[in-house]
Amino acid sequence: MIRRVGVLFSFLVALALIPAAAESQQSGTITGRVTNAGGQPLSDTRVQVVGTTRGTLTASDGSYRIQLAPAGTLEVRALRLGYAAQTKPVNVTAGGTATADFTLAETATTLDQVVVTATGETQRRRENGASVGTIDTSMINLAATPLLSNILSSRTPGVTVQMSGGTTGTGSRVRIRGSNSINLSNEPLLIVDGVRVNNSPSSFFGVGGQTISRMEDFNPEDIESLDIIKGPAAAALYGTAAANGVIQLTTKKGRAGKTRWGAYEEYGTLSQSYDFPSNWGQVGTNTNPVPNPTTAACTFERQVLNVCTPKVDSLVSWNPLEMVSPFRDGWRMTHGLNASGGSEATTYYVGGEFEREEGIYAVNFLRRASGRGNVRMQLTPDFDATMSLGVIRNRIRLPHNDNSAFGPISAGFLGKPFDCSPDNTRNTNPNDITYCGVDSLGRGSFNANVPLTGSFPINNNQENDRLTAGLNVNYAPLQWLRAVGLIGLDVVNRRDEQLF
């Protein structure tokens, strides 16, 4: 499948380059420099040919260069935050070079917020009738958000993020304006660079309510912004699949200039800090039935009902989760590297990450490797194409936990209050009665080693390989006419294994 996607991309690029060669003979180049009123260069200033998609950002010395500008009289605009925009006419000849220098004056600028629409275009927020919340990841410390759902938490109204569990490898439940159904999925529709992708809770086996979320497959370091569409407007734009709302992810793109490198590394530890309560019990003598006078379950309820009489000094307790703890000290690490750059005609972004986490249970781990590449090409002055490709490889093992009767915590809470040996023959009660077998009420006993050995042999593994690809083309032959094309692919190859 990956080979077919690569062949398709290569074919489309080759097809688009045919008119590009002819177009280059009818175009020219625009160069210049942007400075402030004091003559200091202004970097990162947007310079664009009005009415076209041709444009670039100035370098650190304020210079810029726009290639493949259509021949004729054009208007070039320079725009930078905190400065008044300036427009100049320029005459471009075929094969020639025109010069346009700008001197920008400082001014207080109020920018309209923009959002990404259903067609993939940007639109001013005040012109959009839908309720849209936007999150800019550049304003967030991503070191504290290892999961994509963490970015959504408490950052826009109407969005609720609930962790399905604290176990390594589990995800979150995201709700936009609450739940809409009691028996259908309440997960929002997920769009990545215009491509609809799988966002269904992912697991065939039950492990106590823990959920593996496909949203967590995407690396937060690759995300540039998120748009959350709420209410009926989401269904109007995307159909009934968007009844629970829409989350649009826009991944990072490169910009013209020298290659910019980014690297990050994370290392941390995981530990269990909760103090679990002990199991308490009292030995007594049954008043009914008489044939089995001694009982290890002389509970407060049975004493009130006058069913048993407690023995003196027979109150005992045992805490298997503390004394024979199933927990360990876990750890996690993350290594990431990305690069972006390009020329006026082609920009790129590539990034990769490897993450490994060992949970606080000996049988709980996560290994994830991901990579992403985005390339944008300005093939002609009125035609551009953007290609994106993301690959993810996950390996997860989960223990039974939370509300599972097979879980170590459940075994500890439901255990006897006595320190029993693995063969259920020894006890430490001074009243010298066997409490580790079946008591007079027919109830069995969890021995001290059950939290360690009772559920860990149960193997709950998930392997996930995922490929997400997209191709977006824009053609604007006239100032008032624009055509947009999009093709996408999301392939999830998942294998679930549960062995008792």
Short mmCIF file of C-alpha atoms in Angstrom, two decimals:
data_model
loop_
_atom_site.label_atom_id
_atom_site.label_comp_id
_atom_site.label_asym_id
_atom_site.label_seq_id
_atom_site.Cartn_x
_atom_site.Cartn_y
_atom_site.Cartn_z
CA MET A 1 0.00 0.00 0.00
CA ILE A 2 2.86 2.42 0.83
CA ARG A 3 4.44 1.70 -2.58
CA ARG A 4 1.16 2.49 -4.35
CA VAL A 5 0.83 5.80 -2.52
CA GLY A 6 4.41 6.73 -3.47
CA VAL A 7 3.81 5.87 -7.13
CA LEU A 8 0.61 7.93 -7.16
CA PHE A 9 2.39 10.96 -5.69
CA SER A 10 5.27 10.66 -8.17
CA PHE A 11 2.89 10.44 -11.11
CA LEU A 12 0.90 13.49 -10.03
CA VAL A 13 4.06 15.54 -9.46
CA ALA A 14 5.49 14.57 -12.85
CA LEU A 15 2.20 15.45 -14.53
CA ALA A 16 2.14 18.84 -12.83
CA LEU A 17 5.74 19.64 -13.79
CA ILE A 18 4.93 19.53 -17.52
CA PRO A 19 3.04 22.86 -17.55
CA ALA A 20 5.51 24.23 -14.99
CA ALA A 21 8.36 24.14 -17.51
CA ALA A 22 6.37 26.13 -20.05
CA GLU A 23 5.11 28.53 -17.41
CA SER A 24 8.64 29.32 -16.19
CA GLN A 25 9.43 30.83 -19.63
CA GLN A 26 6.58 33.33 -19.22
CA SER A 27 7.47 34.43 -15.69
CA GLY A 28 10.09 36.44 -13.88
CA THR A 29 11.60 37.04 -10.46
CA ILE A 30 10.88 39.69 -7.84
CA THR A 31 13.54 40.58 -5.28
CA GLY A 32 13.89 43.27 -2.67
CA ARG A 33 14.46 44.14 0.95
CA VAL A 34 12.15 45.07 3.83
CA THR A 35 13.27 47.48 6.56
CA ASN A 36 11.70 49.60 9.29
CA ALA A 37 11.70 53.39 9.51
CA GLY A 38 15.15 53.30 11.10
CA GLY A 39 16.64 51.23 8.29
CA GLN A 40 16.87 48.02 10.31
CA PRO A 41 16.02 44.80 8.41
CA LEU A 42 12.74 43.08 9.21
CA SER A 43 12.85 39.29 9.13
CA ASP A 44 9.84 36.95 8.83
CA THR A 45 7.85 39.56 6.90
CA ARG A 46 5.27 38.13 4.54
CA VAL A 47 5.77 39.39 0.97
CA GLN A 48 3.17 38.26 -1.54
CA VAL A 49 1.99 38.98 -5.07
CA VAL A 50 -1.56 40.27 -4.69
CA GLY A 51 -4.17 38.00 -6.27
CA THR A 52 -1.91 34.93 -6.46
CA THR A 53 -0.54 32.28 -4.13
CA ARG A 54 3.05 33.38 -4.79
CA GLY A 55 4.80 34.70 -1.72
CA THR A 56 7.61 34.18 0.76
CA LEU A 57 9.07 35.32 4.09
CA THR A 58 12.04 37.64 4.40
CA ALA A 59 15.36 36.33 5.68
CA SER A 60 17.25 37.62 8.71
CA ASP A 61 18.75 40.48 6.62
CA GLY A 62 15.29 41.53 5.38
CA SER A 63 15.82 40.27 1.84
CA TYR A 64 13.32 38.20 -0.12
CA ARG A 65 13.06 36.52 -3.51
CA ILE A 66 9.86 35.44 -5.30
CA GLN A 67 10.34 33.20 -8.31
CA LEU A 68 7.87 32.24 -11.06
CA ALA A 69 6.00 35.55 -10.75
CA PRO A 70 3.71 36.03 -13.78
CA ALA A 71 4.93 38.55 -16.33
CA GLY A 72 3.17 41.91 -16.36
CA THR A 73 2.33 44.70 -13.96
CA LEU A 74 1.77 43.27 -10.49
CA GLU A 75 1.12 44.51 -7.00
CA VAL A 76 3.38 43.26 -4.23
CA ARG A 77 2.36 43.54 -0.59
CA ALA A 78 4.53 43.38 2.55
CA LEU A 79 2.82 42.52 5.84
CA ARG A 80 4.26 42.04 9.31
CA LEU A 81 2.66 42.02 12.75
CA GLY A 82 3.11 45.40 14.45
CA TYR A 83 3.72 47.27 11.19
CA ALA A 84 1.40 48.89 8.66
CA ALA A 85 1.03 46.86 5.47
CA GLN A 86 2.49 48.38 2.32
CA THR A 87 1.73 47.66 -1.36
CA LYS A 88 3.86 48.61 -4.37
CA PRO A 89 3.41 48.12 -8.13
CA VAL A 90 6.13 46.28 -9.98
CA ASN A 91 6.64 45.47 -13.65
CA VAL A 92 7.85 41.92 -14.27
CA THR A 93 9.22 40.89 -17.65
CA ALA A 94 9.52 37.32 -18.90
CA GLY A 95 12.83 35.95 -17.70
CA GLY A 96 13.73 39.24 -16.00
CA THR A 97 14.16 40.38 -12.41
CA ALA A 98 12.20 43.24 -10.83
CA THR A 99 13.01 44.96 -7.54
CA ALA A 100 10.61 46.22 -4.87
CA ASP A 101 11.94 47.52 -1.54
CA PHE A 102 9.66 48.26 1.41
CA THR A 103 9.97 50.51 4.45
CA LEU A 104 7.31 49.65 7.02
CA ALA A 105 6.10 51.98 9.74
CA GLU A 106 5.22 50.70 13.20
CA THR A 107 1.52 50.65 14.05
CA ALA A 108 -0.89 48.99 16.46
CA THR A 109 -2.39 46.09 14.54
CA THR A 110 -5.45 44.05 15.47
CA LEU A 111 -5.57 40.77 13.56
CA ASP A 112 -8.72 38.80 12.87
CA GLN A 113 -8.57 35.22 14.10
CA VAL A 114 -8.80 32.69 11.30
CA VAL A 115 -10.13 29.13 11.27
CA VAL A 116 -9.86 26.22 8.84
CA THR A 117 -13.12 25.49 7.01
CA ALA A 118 -14.49 22.17 5.77
CA THR A 119 -12.87 22.77 2.36
CA GLY A 120 -9.44 23.21 3.94
CA GLU A 121 -9.32 26.96 3.37
CA THR A 122 -8.80 29.61 6.03
CA GLN A 123 -11.55 32.05 6.91
CA ARG A 124 -11.94 34.89 9.35
CA ARG A 125 -13.60 33.72 12.54
CA ARG A 126 -16.16 36.54 12.52
CA GLU A 127 -17.22 35.50 8.99
CA ASN A 128 -17.79 31.88 10.05
CA GLY A 129 -21.23 31.07 11.41
CA ALA A 130 -20.02 27.96 13.28
CA SER A 131 -18.79 27.90 16.86
CA VAL A 132 -15.10 27.12 16.47
CA GLY A 133 -12.43 26.90 19.15
CA THR A 134 -8.81 27.23 18.01
CA ILE A 135 -5.70 26.05 19.88
CA ASP A 136 -2.27 27.24 18.78
CA THR A 137 0.36 24.70 19.91
CA SER A 138 3.12 27.34 19.74
CA MET A 139 1.62 28.84 22.92
CA ILE A 140 1.73 25.50 24.80
CA ASN A 141 4.57 23.78 26.60
CA LEU A 142 4.44 20.45 24.77
CA ALA A 143 6.83 18.85 27.27
CA ALA A 144 3.88 18.62 29.68
CA THR A 145 1.52 17.14 27.04
CA PRO A 146 2.77 13.69 26.00
CA LEU A 147 -0.67 12.85 24.58
CA LEU A 148 -2.65 14.74 21.96
CA SER A 149 -5.75 14.75 24.17
CA ASN A 150 -3.77 16.65 26.84
CA ILE A 151 -3.66 19.65 24.49
CA LEU A 152 -7.47 19.74 24.38
CA SER A 153 -7.91 19.61 28.14
CA SER A 154 -9.21 22.89 29.66
CA ARG A 155 -8.17 25.00 26.66
CA THR A 156 -11.46 25.64 24.89
CA PRO A 157 -15.05 25.86 26.19
CA GLY A 158 -17.37 22.91 25.73
CA VAL A 159 -14.64 20.28 25.40
CA THR A 160 -14.25 17.68 28.15
CA VAL A 161 -11.31 15.27 28.32
CA GLN A 162 -11.63 12.27 30.65
CA MET A 163 -8.78 9.83 31.20
CA SER A 164 -10.02 6.26 30.78
CA GLY A 165 -7.41 5.10 33.29
CA GLY A 166 -3.95 5.83 34.57
CA THR A 167 -2.39 2.76 32.99
CA THR A 168 0.46 3.21 30.51
CA GLY A 169 -0.82 2.98 26.94
CA THR A 170 -4.42 4.01 27.62
CA GLY A 171 -6.03 7.10 26.12
CA SER A 172 -8.78 9.56 26.92
CA ARG A 173 -12.44 10.07 26.14
CA VAL A 174 -13.09 13.40 24.44
CA ARG A 175 -16.59 14.88 24.58
CA ILE A 176 -17.68 18.05 22.81
CA ARG A 177 -20.71 19.57 24.54
CA GLY A 178 -21.40 16.33 26.39
CA SER A 179 -22.53 12.88 25.26
CA ASN A 180 -25.18 12.45 22.58
CA SER A 181 -25.92 8.71 22.80
CA ILE A 182 -26.04 5.97 25.41
CA ASN A 183 -25.21 3.10 23.05
CA LEU A 184 -23.33 4.66 20.11
CA SER A 185 -19.90 6.21 19.97
CA ASN A 186 -19.57 9.70 21.40
CA GLU A 187 -16.09 10.33 20.01
CA PRO A 188 -15.73 13.41 17.76
CA LEU A 189 -14.85 13.20 14.08
CA LEU A 190 -11.09 13.59 13.54
CA ILE A 191 -9.70 15.38 10.47
CA VAL A 192 -5.92 15.55 9.83
CA ASP A 193 -4.85 17.99 7.09
CA GLY A 194 -8.26 17.61 5.48
CA VAL A 195 -8.24 13.79 5.60
CA ARG A 196 -10.82 12.01 7.73
CA VAL A 197 -9.09 9.42 9.94
CA ASN A 198 -10.13 6.66 12.32
CA ASN A 199 -10.93 7.87 15.85
CA SER A 200 -12.80 4.89 17.27
CA PRO A 201 -11.95 3.40 20.70
CA SER A 202 -9.69 0.52 19.83
CA SER A 203 -9.71 -2.81 21.68
CA PHE A 204 -11.44 -6.14 21.19
CA PHE A 205 -10.79 -7.45 24.70
CA GLY A 206 -11.95 -6.16 28.06
CA VAL A 207 -9.36 -5.04 30.61
CA GLY A 208 -11.55 -3.31 33.17
CA GLY A 209 -12.79 -0.23 31.32
CA GLN A 210 -9.40 0.94 30.06
CA THR A 211 -9.55 2.46 26.56
CA ILE A 212 -6.95 2.68 23.80
CA SER A 213 -7.58 5.82 21.75
CA ARG A 214 -6.54 6.14 18.11
CA MET A 215 -6.32 9.91 18.59
CA GLU A 216 -3.18 9.36 20.65
CA ASP A 217 -1.40 7.92 17.59
CA PHE A 218 -0.54 11.45 16.44
CA ASN A 219 2.52 13.18 17.84
CA PRO A 220 1.73 16.57 19.48
CA GLU A 221 5.11 17.87 18.31
CA ASP A 222 3.92 17.58 14.68
CA ILE A 223 0.71 19.57 15.28
CA GLU A 224 0.61 23.27 14.45
CA SER A 225 -2.98 24.05 15.43
CA LEU A 226 -6.32 22.46 16.32
CA ASP A 227 -9.80 23.70 15.39
CA ILE A 228 -12.77 22.33 17.34
CA ILE A 229 -16.16 22.70 15.64
CA LYS A 230 -19.11 22.41 18.01
CA GLY A 231 -22.86 22.15 17.76
CA PRO A 232 -25.14 21.45 14.78
CA ALA A 233 -22.80 23.36 12.45
CA ALA A 234 -20.37 20.43 12.58
CA ALA A 235 -22.98 18.03 11.16
CA ALA A 236 -24.01 20.61 8.56
CA LEU A 237 -20.42 20.80 7.28
CA TYR A 238 -19.35 17.14 7.57
CA GLY A 239 -22.56 15.10 7.70
CA THR A 240 -24.04 12.87 10.38
CA ALA A 241 -20.61 11.42 11.25
CA ALA A 242 -19.85 14.80 12.86
CA ALA A 243 -22.83 14.73 15.24
CA ASN A 244 -20.38 14.58 18.16
CA GLY A 245 -18.35 17.53 16.88
CA VAL A 246 -15.20 17.79 14.79
CA ILE A 247 -11.51 18.14 15.69
CA GLN A 248 -9.35 19.39 12.83
CA LEU A 249 -5.60 18.90 13.13
CA THR A 250 -3.24 20.98 11.01
CA THR A 251 0.29 19.60 10.96
CA LYS A 252 3.41 21.72 10.71
CA LYS A 253 4.63 22.94 7.33
CA GLY A 254 8.04 24.23 6.34
CA ARG A 255 8.89 27.76 5.23
CA ALA A 256 11.48 29.11 2.85
CA GLY A 257 14.96 29.58 4.23
CA LYS A 258 17.77 27.60 5.72
CA THR A 259 16.99 24.27 7.31
CA ARG A 260 15.77 24.71 10.89
CA TRP A 261 16.50 21.79 13.19
CA GLY A 262 14.64 20.90 16.34
CA ALA A 263 15.40 18.19 18.88
CA TYR A 264 13.86 17.21 22.19
CA GLU A 265 14.37 14.50 24.75
CA GLU A 266 12.37 13.51 27.79
CA TYR A 267 13.02 11.16 30.66
CA GLY A 268 10.89 10.58 33.73
CA THR A 269 9.79 8.06 36.32
CA LEU A 270 6.42 6.63 37.29
CA SER A 271 5.48 5.46 40.76
CA GLN A 272 2.47 4.42 42.80
CA SER A 273 1.88 6.98 45.57
CA TYR A 274 -1.60 6.04 46.77
CA ASP A 275 -2.01 4.52 50.25
CA PHE A 276 -4.37 1.56 50.05
CA PRO A 277 -6.61 0.65 53.00
CA SER A 278 -6.10 -2.62 54.82
CA ASN A 279 -8.50 -5.55 54.89
CA TRP A 280 -9.94 -6.04 58.37
CA GLY A 281 -11.61 -9.04 59.91
CA GLN A 282 -12.63 -10.60 63.22
CA VAL A 283 -12.84 -14.18 64.40
CA GLY A 284 -15.91 -15.34 66.28
CA THR A 285 -18.23 -18.19 67.24
CA ASN A 286 -21.37 -18.85 65.25
CA THR A 287 -24.66 -18.98 67.08
CA ASN A 288 -26.31 -20.25 63.92
CA PRO A 289 -25.60 -22.69 62.35
CA VAL A 290 -24.24 -24.69 65.28
CA PRO A 291 -22.43 -27.45 63.28
CA ASN A 292 -19.68 -25.02 62.30
CA PRO A 293 -19.17 -22.90 65.40
CA THR A 294 -15.91 -21.13 64.45
CA THR A 295 -15.91 -18.52 61.68
CA ALA A 296 -13.39 -16.10 60.22
CA ALA A 297 -16.15 -13.84 58.99
CA CYS A 298 -17.64 -12.47 62.15
CA THR A 299 -18.38 -9.16 60.50
CA PHE A 300 -20.03 -6.15 62.10
CA GLU A 301 -23.22 -6.93 60.22
CA ARG A 302 -23.33 -10.51 61.51
CA GLN A 303 -22.64 -9.31 65.03
CA VAL A 304 -25.56 -6.85 64.86
CA LEU A 305 -27.81 -9.64 63.58
CA ASN A 306 -26.66 -11.78 66.53
CA VAL A 307 -25.43 -14.48 64.18
CA CYS A 308 -21.96 -14.69 65.68
CA THR A 309 -20.08 -13.66 68.81
CA PRO A 310 -16.55 -12.18 68.36
CA LYS A 311 -13.61 -13.61 70.22
CA VAL A 312 -11.56 -11.35 72.46
CA ASP A 313 -8.55 -9.71 70.82
CA SER A 314 -9.31 -11.36 67.49
CA LEU A 315 -9.40 -8.21 65.31
CA VAL A 316 -6.79 -8.66 62.58
CA SER A 317 -5.77 -6.83 59.39
CA TRP A 318 -3.62 -7.51 56.37
CA ASN A 319 -2.74 -5.24 53.44
CA PRO A 320 -1.51 -7.30 50.47
CA LEU A 321 -1.22 -4.23 48.21
CA GLU A 322 1.26 -2.71 50.64
CA MET A 323 2.97 -5.75 52.17
CA VAL A 324 3.24 -7.82 48.98
CA SER A 325 3.00 -4.96 46.52
CA PRO A 326 2.40 -5.74 42.84
CA PHE A 327 3.78 -2.33 41.87
CA ARG A 328 7.20 -1.26 40.72
CA ASP A 329 8.88 2.02 39.79
CA GLY A 330 8.27 2.65 36.10
CA TRP A 331 10.00 5.03 33.70
CA ARG A 332 9.48 6.72 30.36
CA MET A 333 11.68 8.29 27.70
CA THR A 334 11.05 10.16 24.46
CA HIS A 335 13.50 11.11 21.68
CA GLY A 336 12.44 13.41 18.84
CA LEU A 337 14.04 15.19 15.88
CA ASN A 338 12.52 17.42 13.19
CA ALA A 339 13.68 19.70 10.39
CA SER A 340 11.98 22.28 8.17
CA GLY A 341 13.03 24.65 5.42
CA GLY A 342 13.07 24.93 1.65
CA SER A 343 13.00 27.48 -1.13
CA GLU A 344 10.33 29.78 -2.51
CA ALA A 345 9.14 26.99 -4.78
CA THR A 346 9.34 24.03 -2.37
CA THR A 347 9.11 23.85 1.41
CA TYR A 348 9.25 20.80 3.64
CA TYR A 349 8.85 19.52 7.19
CA VAL A 350 10.04 16.12 8.43
CA GLY A 351 9.93 14.80 11.97
CA GLY A 352 10.33 11.56 13.87
CA GLU A 353 9.86 10.39 17.44
CA PHE A 354 10.47 7.26 19.51
CA GLU A 355 8.70 6.81 22.83
CA ARG A 356 9.03 4.04 25.41
CA GLU A 357 7.25 3.75 28.72
CA GLU A 358 7.37 1.02 31.34
CA GLY A 359 4.34 1.19 33.64
CA ILE A 360 4.07 0.56 37.37
CA TYR A 361 2.99 -3.04 36.66
CA ALA A 362 5.60 -5.51 35.45
CA VAL A 363 3.37 -6.48 32.50
CA ASN A 364 2.50 -2.93 31.37
CA PHE A 365 4.51 -1.18 28.66
CA LEU A 366 4.25 1.08 25.60
CA ARG A 367 6.59 1.38 22.62
CA ARG A 368 5.72 3.88 19.91
CA ALA A 369 7.61 5.10 16.84
CA SER A 370 6.19 7.75 14.53
CA GLY A 371 7.31 9.80 11.56
CA ARG A 372 5.80 12.57 9.45
CA GLY A 373 6.77 14.36 6.25
CA ASN A 374 5.02 17.35 4.61
CA VAL A 375 6.06 18.91 1.29
CA ARG A 376 4.51 21.94 -0.39
CA MET A 377 5.40 22.80 -4.01
CA GLN A 378 4.52 25.95 -5.92
CA LEU A 379 4.49 24.34 -9.36
CA THR A 380 3.25 27.42 -11.23
CA PRO A 381 2.18 30.88 -10.10
CA ASP A 382 -1.44 29.72 -9.92
CA PHE A 383 -0.99 26.04 -9.01
CA ASP A 384 0.41 24.49 -5.82
CA ALA A 385 0.33 21.04 -4.22
CA THR A 386 0.87 19.85 -0.68
CA MET A 387 1.69 16.24 0.14
CA SER A 388 1.66 14.76 3.64
CA LEU A 389 2.61 11.32 4.91
CA GLY A 390 2.53 9.98 8.46
CA VAL A 391 3.45 6.54 9.80
CA ILE A 392 2.91 5.18 13.31
CA ARG A 393 3.96 1.89 14.93
CA ASN A 394 2.58 1.02 18.38
CA ARG A 395 3.19 -1.89 20.73
CA ILE A 396 1.15 -1.96 23.94
CA ARG A 397 0.63 -4.49 26.74
CA LEU A 398 -2.06 -3.81 29.32
CA PRO A 399 -2.74 -5.48 32.66
CA HIS A 400 -6.20 -6.10 34.07
CA ASN A 401 -6.97 -3.03 36.11
CA ASP A 402 -9.66 -0.60 37.27
CA ASN A 403 -12.98 -2.42 37.59
CA SER A 404 -11.72 -5.83 36.45
CA ALA A 405 -12.16 -8.67 38.95
CA PHE A 406 -8.88 -10.11 37.62
CA GLY A 407 -6.92 -6.98 38.48
CA PRO A 408 -4.34 -6.80 41.28
CA ILE A 409 -6.18 -3.96 43.03
CA SER A 410 -9.47 -5.84 42.98
CA ALA A 411 -7.73 -8.95 44.33
CA GLY A 412 -6.18 -6.91 47.11
CA PHE A 413 -9.42 -5.20 48.12
CA LEU A 414 -11.37 -8.48 48.05
CA GLY A 415 -8.70 -10.43 49.89
CA LYS A 416 -8.77 -11.90 53.37
CA PRO A 417 -7.38 -9.92 56.31
CA PHE A 418 -4.86 -12.71 57.06
CA ASP A 419 -1.32 -13.29 55.87
CA CYS A 420 -1.71 -16.67 54.16
CA SER A 421 0.97 -18.72 52.52
CA PRO A 422 0.67 -19.64 48.82
CA ASP A 423 -0.48 -23.18 49.67
CA ASN A 424 -3.22 -21.87 51.99
CA THR A 425 -1.95 -23.83 55.03
CA ARG A 426 -0.23 -21.25 57.21
CA ASN A 427 -1.70 -18.35 59.14
CA THR A 428 -0.48 -15.86 61.67
CA ASN A 429 -3.64 -15.50 63.68
CA PRO A 430 -3.07 -16.11 67.43
CA ASN A 431 -6.42 -17.93 67.67
CA ASP A 432 -4.91 -20.73 65.56
CA ILE A 433 -7.65 -21.27 63.01
CA THR A 434 -7.26 -21.91 59.30
CA TYR A 435 -8.48 -18.81 57.54
CA CYS A 436 -6.94 -19.45 54.16
CA GLY A 437 -9.34 -22.08 52.89
CA VAL A 438 -13.09 -21.91 52.34
CA ASP A 439 -14.80 -20.46 55.37
CA SER A 440 -18.14 -21.47 56.90
CA LEU A 441 -20.00 -19.25 54.40
CA GLY A 442 -18.42 -21.05 51.45
CA ARG A 443 -16.24 -18.13 50.39
CA GLY A 444 -12.71 -18.72 49.18
CA SER A 445 -9.63 -16.76 50.15
CA PHE A 446 -7.21 -14.61 48.16
CA ASN A 447 -3.77 -15.45 49.46
CA ALA A 448 -0.99 -12.91 49.80
CA ASN A 449 0.55 -13.67 46.41
CA VAL A 450 -2.60 -13.27 44.35
CA PRO A 451 -1.98 -9.57 43.57
CA LEU A 452 1.36 -10.60 42.09
CA THR A 453 0.50 -13.86 40.35
CA GLY A 454 -3.28 -13.91 39.91
CA SER A 455 -3.63 -11.83 36.73
CA PHE A 456 -0.14 -11.12 35.39
CA PRO A 457 -0.02 -14.33 33.29
CA ILE A 458 -3.03 -12.95 31.35
CA ASN A 459 -1.47 -11.50 28.22
CA ASN A 460 -3.25 -8.45 26.72
CA ASN A 461 -1.26 -7.22 23.72
CA GLN A 462 -2.07 -4.82 20.90
CA GLU A 463 0.06 -4.16 17.83
CA ASN A 464 -0.88 -1.22 15.61
CA ASP A 465 0.68 -0.08 12.34
CA ARG A 466 -0.87 2.98 10.73
CA LEU A 467 -0.32 5.02 7.57
CA THR A 468 -1.99 8.37 6.89
CA ALA A 469 -1.41 10.15 3.57
CA GLY A 470 -2.91 13.12 1.80
CA LEU A 471 -2.53 15.19 -1.36
CA ASN A 472 -4.03 18.69 -1.55
CA VAL A 473 -3.90 20.78 -4.75
CA ASN A 474 -4.99 24.38 -5.32
CA TYR A 475 -5.54 25.94 -8.74
CA ALA A 476 -6.39 29.65 -9.06
CA PRO A 477 -6.43 30.60 -12.76
CA LEU A 478 -8.33 33.84 -12.02
CA GLN A 479 -8.56 36.16 -9.04
CA TRP A 480 -12.21 35.23 -8.54
CA LEU A 481 -11.91 31.52 -9.37
CA ARG A 482 -10.21 28.81 -7.34
CA ALA A 483 -10.38 25.01 -7.49
CA VAL A 484 -9.36 22.75 -4.61
CA GLY A 485 -8.71 19.01 -4.81
CA LEU A 486 -8.03 16.59 -1.97
CA ILE A 487 -7.31 12.88 -1.83
CA GLY A 488 -6.49 11.05 1.39
CA LEU A 489 -5.81 7.63 2.85
CA ASP A 490 -5.85 6.26 6.40
CA VAL A 491 -4.89 2.60 6.86
CA VAL A 492 -4.91 1.01 10.32
CA ASN A 493 -3.51 -2.51 10.66
CA ARG A 494 -4.27 -3.65 14.20
CA ARG A 495 -3.72 -6.98 15.95
CA ASP A 496 -5.26 -7.70 19.38
CA GLU A 497 -4.16 -10.70 21.40
CA GLN A 498 -5.50 -11.93 24.73
CA LEU A 499 -4.12 -15.14 26.21
CA PHE A 500 -5.36 -16.69 29.44
#
